[in-house]
């Protein structure tokens, strides 16, 4: 499944119409090359060209596609047509002339070993001629020589007038790949492609998994005795052909690359995703669902990406053939120098798309003008962590929430526990927490098929759940106090939120008595209005329960949040006559550019 | 009839893929060799063979991710031999010192119906009528007897089993949602890639695996004959 899917992705990207997005052919890898030796067809040196540019104080050579190199250890082993200056030119850079002579000989032997059809290529012949007339003393006169002798850069050949390197010439690519002369290799059925192939003993490294070694780690590797089965060693434990080993690693490395738009970090798992079709809006949408867009990015880009999905669903894009195309999400995490599969989802777009929409619909809740309409998973989780720090998010929570979203199942219980505890600890129900609580409760209600009503985007006066009613009542009592004693330091929220939400019976009697004194300070008209509101809210309440369970405390927080938002919207409706802003899809005002939204718990970026 | 159907279920299962067996990832459903071992746990004799024909998936495919401590070393046979000879030295290994934490993507809450055929090996047929083993198996399976507890891929994932007659008691898939049914290949076959069929033990020193293209068709996977599997 995973490797097959990556192999298929490789095949698609290797045949991509745009050369810039095409993945390299099997057998080629991207390597930094320091110098290009430009020669004419007769083998005369035209110039030594230094590649790349300065990045800061360091010179970074450009990267070129070259034939896959051999895995080098302490011995002498040459690559085909590209290598370090010691190998290519036989320049002694470290005072070991015998070894360098051996290296250069190995490099030329590799060239001489090419099959006849390839050796007759103009490029190869020119390289051979170059070596026949190689004169190090003359080369030493060149201005670049000091740099070469000093740094021992990688170098390769280019023919005068060619755009491509000699090692990229069509004749070489058509040639069968030289196999490693390793005696333990076996031919077997490749379990990725199902065709006979030489078994790859070691697989190319996968780079870019956060937390793994920078030189790369492997998914398929057998690095201890206990991992071997039936007396087999290394790759023979899992017969994967050389070709498939190349293709899946190339594809995965491309997905994981630093500038890839198909990767995000979810907690400690590096997550990549890809669709079976080109230009799938879901790819951009998922990137936004999971991660926060780069700070200097346009904050509306993510909103636009999510709305593109909604639009695609509404237009029926996923109904027929396109809906049966599959979408893959793969989460990787390092474990002891290896890469572990944290999670893998592979599902048809027709199912995924409505689940993504469902997630955002569940989250939708009335917010302030600066709250993002479609909060990302990262932002939500950060709002549940102590001090709003991403470091304090429990390690596997992100992955579990993502799994719930993709499976369309209830969110993990841990989520509501954290949200309620954060609300209580900080005595503050923020937009992100309220959204998370609402989404959790609604999914829970749906999964349990109870009679309970789902929570709405805005205040729902018909909801009779005691938790919700008590939350509303608490917000109303706080409002009365605020109006009676404007600007006081500690309101009843600071002092009573925790007790009111967990053990209502103990505090509400006190709170109601207090509110009588507060009401007495108000103007008669306002007093009547607020008393009517209190009556309306407590009308649905039979009794004050002795204690509320965690989900009920979530309902309390939601009732409090809704009622409070309701006070604000009414006021704004009175003063500037704008319609209350709704997050519900379809009722949103048109997109407009806003300053970067502030992320809960993170400092907004200050520009100089 | 020498065909039997066992209904097995368990809380967890891991039918480890060979390519991801260090940091384990399970196949989507039970492999033929794991199913064979369930039958062998109930009855096995040197003269009989079990062959899996069909595997029905009764529950939706669900996953769970967790890490476990396992052992990272095998006891070196050479060191043991020399210790035996000399009369001193270490014979075993200490798991506390050879610990490896390994991540796993396992299946959870699984249920299958395994359809298998019992045969007597050709060389043993003369002295051993098939009816003997058939009756033995039916009797044992009905009583819930087994030599060792059948398990779902790993020994720690015990399986409960029940002998069923698929004709009088068709598989119950009432609880499956529409999306789950689609994932199990109802309506449109679902390709699962290449799956391990079993190992060829004819050369015990170097057993060779065989693979087949697994496909879920209306909630069931047909297992090809051993000879048809890719070697």
Tab-separated table of N, CA, C and O in Angstrom, chain A residues 210 265-270 381 395 398-399:
chain	number	residue	atom	x	y	z
A	210	UNK	N	11.455	15.200	10.185
A	210	UNK	CA	11.828	16.052	11.306
A	210	UNK	C	12.269	15.198	12.480
A	210	UNK	O	11.555	14.293	12.902
A	265	UNK	N	4.048	19.667	9.356
A	265	UNK	CA	4.448	19.015	10.587
A	265	UNK	C	3.229	18.940	11.501
A	265	UNK	O	2.648	19.964	11.835
A	266	UNK	N	2.819	17.739	11.872
A	266	UNK	CA	1.718	17.581	12.821
A	266	UNK	C	2.313	17.014	14.096
A	266	UNK	O	2.654	15.841	14.150
A	267	UNK	N	2.451	17.852	15.123
A	267	UNK	CA	3.115	17.391	16.332
A	267	UNK	C	4.527	16.953	15.986
A	267	UNK	O	5.270	17.695	15.361
A	268	UNK	N	4.883	15.715	16.358
A	268	UNK	CA	6.229	15.257	16.053
A	268	UNK	C	6.270	14.452	14.763
A	268	UNK	O	7.296	13.885	14.420
A	269	UNK	N	5.175	14.369	14.050
A	269	UNK	CA	5.142	13.561	12.825
A	269	UNK	C	5.229	14.445	11.591
A	269	UNK	O	4.478	15.407	11.452
A	270	UNK	N	6.166	14.133	10.704
A	270	UNK	CA	6.251	14.825	9.427
A	270	UNK	C	5.219	14.187	8.503
A	270	UNK	O	5.289	13.004	8.222
A	381	UNK	N	-4.808	23.270	18.459
A	381	UNK	CA	-4.069	22.514	19.464
A	381	UNK	C	-3.265	23.444	20.353
A	381	UNK	O	-3.165	23.232	21.564
A	395	UNK	N	2.092	14.845	22.843
A	395	UNK	CA	2.771	14.411	21.621
A	395	UNK	C	1.884	13.770	20.554
A	395	UNK	O	2.010	14.097	19.397
A	398	UNK	N	-2.103	15.530	18.089
A	398	UNK	CA	-2.302	16.054	16.743
A	398	UNK	C	-2.638	14.952	15.759
A	398	UNK	O	-3.581	15.064	14.974
A	399	UNK	N	-1.873	13.874	15.827
A	399	UNK	CA	-2.102	12.763	14.917
A	399	UNK	C	-3.467	12.132	15.124
A	399	UNK	O	-4.143	11.762	14.166
